[in-house]
Amino acid sequence: MKLDFSHEFSLIVSSFQKAGASRNIFLDSQIPGIIVEGNSVLAKSEHKGLKIKTRKIKEGVEMKIYLDNGVKMEKPVHLCFGLMAKKGRQVIKAEFFIGKKSKINFISHCSFPFPQGVDHFMKAKVHLAEGAEMNYQEEHYHSSTGKIFVWPKTEIFLKKGAKFSEEFKLIKGRVGKLKIEYFTYQEDKSSSFFLTKIYGKKNDKIDIQETIHLDKRGAKGIAESRLVLIEKARGDIFGEIVAQGAYAQGHLDCQEIVQGEAIASSTPKIIVKHPLAKITHEASIGRINKKELETLIVHGLTQRQAVNFIVQGLLK
Amino acid sequence: MRKKLLVLKDIFYQTNGRVILKQINFSLLKGEIHSIIGLNGAGKTSLANLIMGLEGYSPTRGKIIFENRDITKLSLYQRAKLGIALAWQRPAYFEGISVEEYLSLKKSKISPADCLKKVGLNPALYLKRIINEELSGGERKRIELASLIPLEPKLVILDEPDSGIDANSLEIIYLLIKDFKRKGISVLLITHNQKTTFISDRVSLLCNGEIIKQGQPGEIGLFFKKYCQTCNHIGKINKKILRQ
């Protein structure tokens, strides 16, 4: 029996467009990647030097991505995860193996257009071999119901000279409940960079835990978070850097803006175990600038539109 | 005879126990450029904010009438919808927002590029710039003035559009203000530069929260230069000088 996923596919294309994906990504067979709806792999496209192995599991998909040594991917690899059902759970177990001196960019779109009780859990392990580079951009769309729990947990293992960067963006629709966890384990002269941008509304709840282990000499790590929280949203950021290698350098940068009854907190933790390591942190929590709001209202925007306009700029 | 667009009736404004404006009676005609001149601390910006209805600026007593309608209790948004606009003395910055996006806030026949040209800024150099503190104060100010054009307001309140602007750019700003007038837009021009008042139809001199003299630009300008600029500004009005 041949399975027909055309309906799911068209739904997923339109919902991923809301998450910021271009329609061309789905139509261009030259773009490598994978599209997963629930626990079904709707499409998969590999590339020379790039292998994507998948296995269906009870509530999701197990996925292993291998990039051979010395392969530098010109086009980004596109990953789409979504659940079109109103209720249910999607679990993605992912593991990335990026070969020596290879380079790869991922663009990931996660879309949940009708959640009335949806969980999306992503448990990922990233292994970057010596001199490898990986960039991961993740954008989410959760519609306006807020009845969703998203929990990405990523462990990143960086060998000598490897570079990893990740940008997580959730600025359209509601967040719902979100828990982000990053852990890095870094060897000599490796570097990691995390940028998180989230716009929380109503009773959204956001927990971010960033833990960077600069284990070896010259390892570097930066975690930047930008949260805008309005109405009754709550955001808690826990940033931790542990530096035990000589000349390791780390920085935590957390900026939160609150409006209405929203609550924000920032807790940095810095542990330095080597006298030649250096860690810095900065954090600010403030309100939306009154003059900016009033300027936009003078230009004909309502208070709500003005807040959105300012937020879109801040999180751009 | 031109109709009155804005009328202030016995406006009194007090904040934190301090009197800022007292018994302001003032009218602005349709299509008129009217300057309010005064030294720092005279109450000029408070007057502008009060007319615009910014947060924290509500008259302690008195009425603000716009197009024969009492707008004293109206919100900032409601006043903006009626066609009142304000350009701040020090405009706000917007992280992540380009000049083009800012000038496109209201759909208009006039393109963002044309708005920039009106204030003497090259669109090729400025449209993609972000409205952050990398712009100079003068550049930001000119962008703010440009942003008023698509609004097509009935009244623009310009709070010291001439401060921090070089001489060449000042001429361009004067042209823009005259252009507002040509289109029938009334301009309330707040300044402490007597030269700027020469583009006005009438000038009101504000001292220590009171309008103490009203008249033609030349007359008020000379008075301001002779008496106000040399005044030690102790907050007392010399009635003898006023009678001269």
XYZ file of C-alpha atoms in Angstrom:
560
model
C 0.000 0.000 0.000
C 1.410 3.372 -0.960
C 1.076 6.033 1.714
C -0.050 9.483 0.613
C 1.313 12.346 2.687
C 0.423 15.110 0.220
C -2.151 16.677 2.569
C 0.272 16.701 5.516
C 2.965 18.012 3.209
C 0.917 21.014 2.043
C -0.131 21.752 5.646
C 3.425 21.574 6.810
C 4.681 23.805 3.989
C 2.196 26.537 4.878
C 2.893 26.272 8.609
C 6.661 26.329 8.128
C 6.242 29.451 6.058
C 4.746 31.010 9.188
C 7.878 29.969 11.055
C 9.940 31.872 8.516
C 10.850 29.130 6.048
C 10.885 29.918 2.356
C 8.577 27.825 0.148
C 11.517 27.305 -2.213
C 13.230 25.153 0.381
C 10.519 22.543 -0.063
C 10.535 22.713 -3.840
C 14.280 22.767 -4.432
C 15.535 19.192 -4.561
C 19.117 20.511 -4.463
C 18.643 21.575 -0.842
C 19.542 18.698 1.442
C 17.466 18.121 4.531
C 14.622 16.320 6.185
C 10.955 17.003 6.899
C 9.392 15.229 9.851
C 5.716 15.358 10.787
C 4.920 13.566 14.025
C 6.878 10.362 13.729
C 6.807 10.233 9.920
C 9.685 11.299 7.723
C 7.883 13.046 4.845
C 10.963 13.885 2.851
C 14.687 13.354 3.060
C 17.427 14.554 0.785
C 21.100 13.707 1.191
C 24.199 15.082 -0.463
C 27.669 13.904 -1.397
C 29.480 13.433 1.905
C 26.284 13.943 3.919
C 24.237 11.045 5.191
C 20.987 11.252 7.092
C 19.840 8.067 8.807
C 16.409 7.963 10.357
C 14.439 5.488 12.386
C 10.828 5.761 13.412
C 10.289 5.528 17.161
C 7.074 5.465 19.160
C 6.501 9.191 19.480
C 8.945 10.590 16.998
C 12.047 9.995 14.995
C 15.616 9.076 15.756
C 17.971 10.816 13.397
C 21.712 10.586 12.816
C 23.488 12.995 10.534
C 27.020 12.273 9.323
C 29.249 14.675 7.446
C 32.487 13.190 6.091
C 35.902 14.645 6.849
C 36.865 17.706 4.810
C 33.394 18.261 3.308
C 32.341 21.876 3.183
C 28.640 22.134 2.421
C 27.853 25.156 0.274
C 24.099 25.147 0.850
C 22.558 24.907 4.282
C 20.886 21.690 5.325
C 17.223 22.227 6.039
C 15.541 20.493 8.973
C 11.787 20.780 9.477
C 9.968 19.343 12.455
C 6.299 19.726 13.130
C 3.141 18.226 14.480
C -0.086 19.031 12.723
C -2.271 17.221 15.275
C -3.816 19.314 18.039
C -2.633 16.970 20.776
C 0.296 14.671 21.026
C 4.005 14.403 21.524
C 6.915 14.540 19.155
C 10.315 13.358 20.317
C 13.326 13.910 18.103
C 16.475 12.108 19.130
C 19.222 13.572 17.039
C 22.906 13.018 16.823
C 25.274 14.964 14.603
C 28.732 13.710 13.626
C 30.681 16.390 11.797
C 33.984 15.187 10.372
C 37.432 16.760 10.636
C 37.804 20.173 8.988
C 34.344 19.944 7.491
C 31.813 22.749 7.547
C 28.028 22.714 7.650
C 25.122 25.088 8.260
C 21.712 23.912 9.399
C 18.488 25.844 9.153
C 15.841 24.311 11.336
C 12.156 25.251 11.335
C 9.810 23.886 13.960
C 6.139 24.522 13.445
C 3.139 23.590 15.561
C 0.196 25.437 14.033
C -2.743 24.047 16.052
C -1.461 23.013 19.498
C -4.070 22.219 22.138
C -1.709 20.110 24.207
C 1.447 19.375 22.258
C 4.896 18.388 23.529
C 7.960 18.713 21.337
C 11.138 17.327 22.821
C 14.453 17.436 21.043
C 17.337 15.553 22.596
C 20.449 16.203 20.606
C 24.129 15.381 20.789
C 26.563 17.186 18.560
C 30.060 15.865 17.944
C 32.441 18.148 16.089
C 35.765 16.615 15.137
C 39.010 18.586 15.034
C 38.702 21.830 13.077
C 35.045 21.202 12.141
C 32.520 24.041 11.962
C 28.794 23.869 12.478
C 26.180 26.569 12.538
C 22.612 25.812 13.605
C 19.798 28.304 13.155
C 16.499 27.334 14.697
C 13.238 29.181 14.255
C 9.922 28.209 15.845
C 6.273 28.935 15.177
C 3.734 27.877 17.828
C 0.526 29.729 16.740
C -1.418 31.734 19.315
C -2.849 29.051 21.620
C 0.171 28.686 23.908
C -0.787 25.085 24.675
C 2.573 23.633 23.882
C 5.668 22.506 25.736
C 8.937 22.654 23.841
C 12.098 21.253 25.391
C 15.261 21.180 23.346
C 18.273 19.749 25.157
C 21.576 19.773 23.368
C 24.965 18.471 24.411
C 27.825 19.675 22.284
C 31.245 18.048 22.231
C 33.923 20.096 20.526
C 37.329 18.708 19.643
C 40.431 20.844 19.137
C 39.778 23.970 17.038
C 36.108 23.095 16.371
C 33.594 25.926 16.102
C 29.915 25.694 16.947
C 27.278 28.404 16.832
C 23.553 28.292 17.395
C 20.804 30.854 17.052
C 17.375 30.064 18.511
C 14.515 32.346 17.597
C 10.896 32.287 18.750
C 9.349 35.654 18.125
C 6.167 34.806 16.228
C 3.020 33.480 17.883
C 2.957 32.268 21.480
C 5.789 30.478 23.200
C 3.734 28.335 25.573
C 6.161 26.554 27.887
C 9.746 26.447 26.754
C 12.776 24.923 28.368
C 16.083 25.230 26.570
C 19.191 23.438 27.766
C 22.643 23.684 26.224
C 25.767 22.014 27.526
C 29.135 22.294 25.874
C 32.301 20.321 26.552
C 35.157 22.022 24.816
C 38.716 21.047 24.000
C 41.709 23.218 23.012
C 40.954 26.371 21.037
C 37.405 25.317 20.290
C 34.661 27.928 20.351
C 30.940 28.040 20.964
C 28.427 30.817 20.492
C 24.752 30.831 21.459
C 22.217 33.500 20.675
C 18.656 33.118 21.938
C 15.849 35.507 21.022
C 12.387 34.974 22.458
C 9.236 37.050 22.699
C 7.010 35.839 25.552
C 3.379 36.880 25.940
C 0.346 36.164 28.127
C 1.334 33.366 30.550
C 4.237 31.986 28.505
C 6.971 30.432 30.587
C 10.553 30.380 29.434
C 13.471 28.656 31.129
C 16.915 28.842 29.621
C 19.867 26.932 30.987
C 23.156 27.561 29.221
C 26.186 25.672 30.505
C 29.538 26.093 28.855
C 32.498 23.976 29.926
C 35.764 25.448 28.736
C 37.769 22.403 29.657
C 40.973 22.914 27.733
C 43.508 25.570 26.826
C 42.239 28.527 24.792
C 38.622 27.337 24.585
C 36.070 30.125 24.113
C 32.359 30.381 24.715
C 29.740 33.104 24.506
C 26.053 32.875 25.404
C 23.803 35.812 24.560
C 20.108 35.886 25.427
C 17.533 38.454 24.410
C 14.103 38.076 25.976
C 11.141 40.376 25.688
C 8.323 39.513 28.078
C 4.936 41.154 28.136
C 1.629 40.656 29.967
C 2.111 37.763 32.443
C 5.000 36.020 30.757
C 7.918 34.770 32.816
C 11.489 34.252 31.760
C 14.349 32.777 33.806
C 17.839 32.540 32.441
C 20.525 30.498 34.154
C 23.903 30.921 32.556
C 26.917 28.989 33.717
C 30.480 28.969 32.485
C 33.105 26.707 33.950
C 36.650 27.525 32.820
C 39.443 25.161 33.686
C 41.769 25.551 30.719
C 44.530 28.163 30.572
C 43.556 31.178 28.451
C 39.964 29.995 28.266
C 37.615 32.906 27.690
C 33.906 33.063 28.257
C 31.145 35.636 28.326
C 27.506 35.596 29.396
C 25.295 38.382 28.115
C 21.661 38.498 29.111
C 19.223 41.262 28.252
C 15.571 41.069 29.200
C 12.808 43.577 28.698
C 9.592 43.351 30.661
C 6.245 45.040 30.153
C 2.991 44.732 32.094
C 3.057 42.049 34.798
C 5.842 40.040 33.204
C 8.677 38.740 35.365
C 12.278 38.251 34.323
C 15.247 36.834 36.140
C 18.850 36.261 35.246
C 21.243 34.102 37.254
C 24.829 33.934 36.085
C 27.233 31.433 37.589
C 30.899 31.653 36.847
C 33.466 29.140 37.953
C 37.117 29.736 37.125
C 39.531 26.913 37.888
C 42.606 28.264 36.158
C 44.379 31.560 36.993
C 44.852 32.370 33.295
C 41.213 31.903 32.344
C 38.898 34.883 32.029
C 35.113 34.967 32.263
C 32.868 38.005 32.116
C 29.140 38.533 32.316
C 26.649 41.323 31.884
C 22.928 41.382 32.442
C 20.224 43.971 32.204
C 16.494 43.847 32.820
C 14.476 46.895 31.866
C 11.208 48.206 30.575
C 10.340 49.216 27.038
C 11.493 52.769 26.586
C 8.593 55.177 27.094
C 9.815 57.654 24.517
C 10.087 54.918 21.882
C 6.514 53.848 22.612
C 5.156 57.379 22.510
C 7.019 58.180 19.308
C 5.383 55.236 17.576
C 1.936 56.127 18.932
C 2.409 59.623 17.498
C 3.050 57.828 14.204
C -0.405 56.223 14.420
C 0.383 52.860 16.053
C -1.643 51.525 18.964
C 0.254 50.723 22.158
C 0.208 47.013 21.272
C 1.424 47.617 17.718
C 4.131 49.916 19.060
C 5.355 47.266 21.525
C 5.432 44.663 18.747
C 7.328 46.984 16.441
C 9.960 47.703 19.101
C 10.253 44.029 19.995
C 10.664 42.908 16.383
C 13.531 45.375 16.098
C 15.156 44.284 19.346
C 14.950 40.621 18.439
C 15.855 40.996 14.780
C -10.077 85.072 7.905
C -8.314 81.824 8.799
C -9.944 79.548 11.367
C -8.404 78.620 14.674
C -7.023 75.091 14.704
C -5.719 74.928 18.261
C -6.807 76.955 21.259
C -5.323 76.760 24.750
C -7.650 78.190 27.398
C -6.241 79.167 30.792
C -3.785 76.290 30.873
C -2.123 75.758 34.210
C 0.316 72.899 34.723
C 1.950 71.890 37.943
C 4.070 68.837 38.677
C 5.859 67.687 41.845
C 4.691 70.845 43.591
C 6.325 73.049 40.972
C 4.372 75.359 38.686
C 5.568 74.868 35.107
C 2.909 76.711 33.086
C 0.477 79.351 34.266
C -2.546 80.816 32.587
C -1.526 80.023 29.044
C -3.976 81.470 26.559
C -2.967 80.869 23.032
C -4.373 80.113 19.602
C -2.883 78.701 16.441
C -4.516 79.326 13.077
C -4.943 76.788 10.295
C -1.872 76.810 8.063
C 0.021 79.104 10.413
C 3.622 78.790 11.569
C 3.672 79.953 15.152
C 6.895 80.004 17.142
C 7.178 79.698 20.891
C 10.461 81.246 21.922
C 11.983 81.180 25.367
C 15.096 80.396 27.319
C 15.874 76.960 28.758
C 13.459 76.109 31.540
C 10.772 78.533 30.363
C 8.275 75.672 29.897
C 8.410 75.298 26.100
C 8.822 71.521 25.987
C 6.200 71.029 28.713
C 3.787 73.053 26.599
C 4.546 70.881 23.535
C 4.130 67.660 25.551
C 0.895 68.897 27.052
C -0.634 69.624 23.648
C 0.489 66.229 22.353
C -0.821 64.491 25.483
C 2.313 62.591 26.478
C 2.190 60.465 29.620
C 2.441 62.610 32.745
C 1.447 65.776 30.912
C -2.106 66.742 31.697
C -3.127 70.293 32.533
C -3.859 70.952 36.200
C -6.618 73.176 34.890
C -7.657 74.697 31.579
C -8.719 73.296 28.230
C -7.062 72.270 24.992
C -9.356 72.776 22.013
C -8.489 71.281 18.633
C -10.773 71.939 15.665
C -13.447 73.180 18.102
C -13.296 69.939 20.070
C -12.127 69.676 23.675
C -9.223 67.221 23.561
C -7.960 67.825 27.116
C -8.932 64.318 28.227
C -8.016 62.510 25.013
C -5.138 60.041 24.960
C -1.957 60.434 22.967
C -3.240 57.872 20.441
C -6.556 59.698 20.028
C -4.763 63.002 19.485
C -2.427 61.421 16.937
C -5.468 60.066 15.098
C -6.947 63.579 15.013
C -3.854 64.742 13.141
C -1.492 66.085 15.800
C 2.151 65.052 15.522
C 5.266 65.851 17.490
C 8.972 65.767 16.688
C 10.957 65.492 19.913
C 13.924 67.679 20.689
C 15.935 64.494 21.185
C 14.162 61.774 19.208
C 14.113 58.142 20.325
C 16.377 55.482 18.869
C 15.093 52.126 17.679
C 17.468 49.176 17.848
C 17.136 46.877 14.832
C 14.759 49.166 12.911
C 15.937 50.601 9.607
C 15.220 54.130 8.468
C 13.166 52.676 5.624
C 10.992 50.648 8.015
C 10.521 53.672 10.236
C 9.490 55.892 7.348
C 7.050 53.209 6.176
C 5.072 53.086 9.436
C 2.194 54.758 7.671
C 1.301 53.866 4.111
C 1.680 56.933 1.975
C 2.039 58.065 -1.615
C 5.310 59.661 -0.587
C 8.085 57.077 -0.583
C 10.639 56.833 2.247
C 13.309 57.905 -0.265
C 11.395 61.082 -1.132
C 10.884 61.829 2.580
C 14.645 61.636 3.125
C 15.335 63.903 0.157
C 13.052 66.509 1.738
C 15.378 66.734 4.720
C 18.533 66.682 2.620
C 19.590 63.096 3.320
C 20.734 60.804 0.519
C 18.382 57.765 0.431
C 21.139 55.518 -0.892
C 23.159 56.212 2.228
C 20.399 56.296 4.818
C 17.466 53.994 3.954
C 19.171 50.841 5.231
C 20.780 52.480 8.263
C 19.521 51.357 11.655
C 17.992 54.048 13.869
C 20.496 53.517 16.642
C 23.089 55.707 18.281
C 25.455 55.353 15.355
C 23.406 58.137 13.784
C 24.424 61.599 14.882
C 21.917 63.740 16.771
C 21.472 65.937 13.686
C 20.903 62.967 11.371
C 18.386 61.449 13.766
C 16.574 64.739 14.023
C 16.285 65.081 10.261
C 14.981 61.503 9.988
C 12.377 62.355 12.633
C 11.256 65.373 10.618
C 11.127 63.190 7.493
C 8.925 60.714 9.364
C 6.252 63.386 9.853
C 5.743 63.807 6.096
C 3.824 60.553 5.434
C 1.587 61.223 8.448
C 0.021 64.185 6.647
C -0.928 65.756 9.983
C -2.992 68.873 10.565
C -0.646 70.167 13.229
C 3.038 69.460 13.724
C 4.751 70.421 16.934
C 8.470 70.757 16.363
C 10.459 70.878 19.576
C 13.701 72.697 18.821
C 14.225 71.297 15.314
C 17.122 73.739 14.959
C 19.270 72.610 17.883
C 22.318 70.536 16.980
C 21.835 71.172 13.261
C 24.552 72.701 11.075
C 23.862 75.940 9.188
C 23.398 74.321 5.746
C 20.988 71.725 7.066
C 19.085 74.420 8.910
C 18.103 75.976 5.578
C 16.723 72.597 4.443
C 14.692 72.302 7.637
C 13.299 75.808 7.164
C 12.252 74.809 3.649
C 10.503 71.720 5.019
C 8.639 73.811 7.588
C 7.543 76.237 4.870
C 6.479 73.232 2.810
C 4.256 72.085 5.687
C 2.633 75.521 5.671
C 2.212 75.430 1.881
C 0.278 72.178 2.294
C -1.986 73.789 4.889
C -0.340 72.091 7.863
C -0.061 74.263 10.967
C 3.318 74.324 12.685
C 3.992 75.034 16.334
C 7.696 75.737 16.373
C 9.481 75.573 19.701
C 12.865 77.269 19.695
C 15.314 79.333 21.657
C 16.938 80.635 18.484
C 15.516 83.971 17.477
C 16.724 83.515 13.860
C 14.454 80.493 13.487
C 11.402 82.547 14.407
C 11.774 84.556 11.180
C 10.044 81.821 9.208
C 6.988 82.158 11.471
C 3.819 84.143 10.977
C 3.592 84.948 14.670
C 5.739 84.447 17.730
C 4.873 83.996 21.406
C 7.486 84.628 24.044
C 7.375 82.228 26.962
C 9.065 83.221 30.192
C 8.855 81.383 33.464
C 5.758 79.455 32.361
C 3.856 82.491 31.041
C 3.342 83.873 27.569
C 4.507 87.406 28.174
C 4.486 88.819 24.676
C 3.054 87.960 21.280
C 3.651 89.555 17.907
C 5.541 89.546 14.629
C 8.860 87.669 14.385
C 10.983 90.824 14.041
C 9.443 92.527 17.026
C 9.557 89.537 19.377
C 12.964 88.483 18.091
C 14.489 91.833 18.891
C 12.852 91.914 22.309
C 14.137 88.411 23.056
C 17.655 89.321 21.958
C 17.711 92.576 23.932
C 16.083 91.493 27.191
C 15.777 87.717 27.480
C 19.223 86.685 26.311
C 20.795 89.078 28.800
C 18.374 88.218 31.596
C 19.808 86.395 34.582
C 16.594 84.372 34.532
C 15.700 84.580 38.165
C 12.109 83.706 37.356
C 10.600 87.144 37.880
C 9.093 89.027 34.985
C 10.008 92.686 34.772
C 6.681 94.376 33.973
C 8.378 97.674 33.154
C 10.355 96.073 30.346
C 7.220 94.434 29.005
C 5.522 97.810 28.637
C 8.356 99.104 26.419
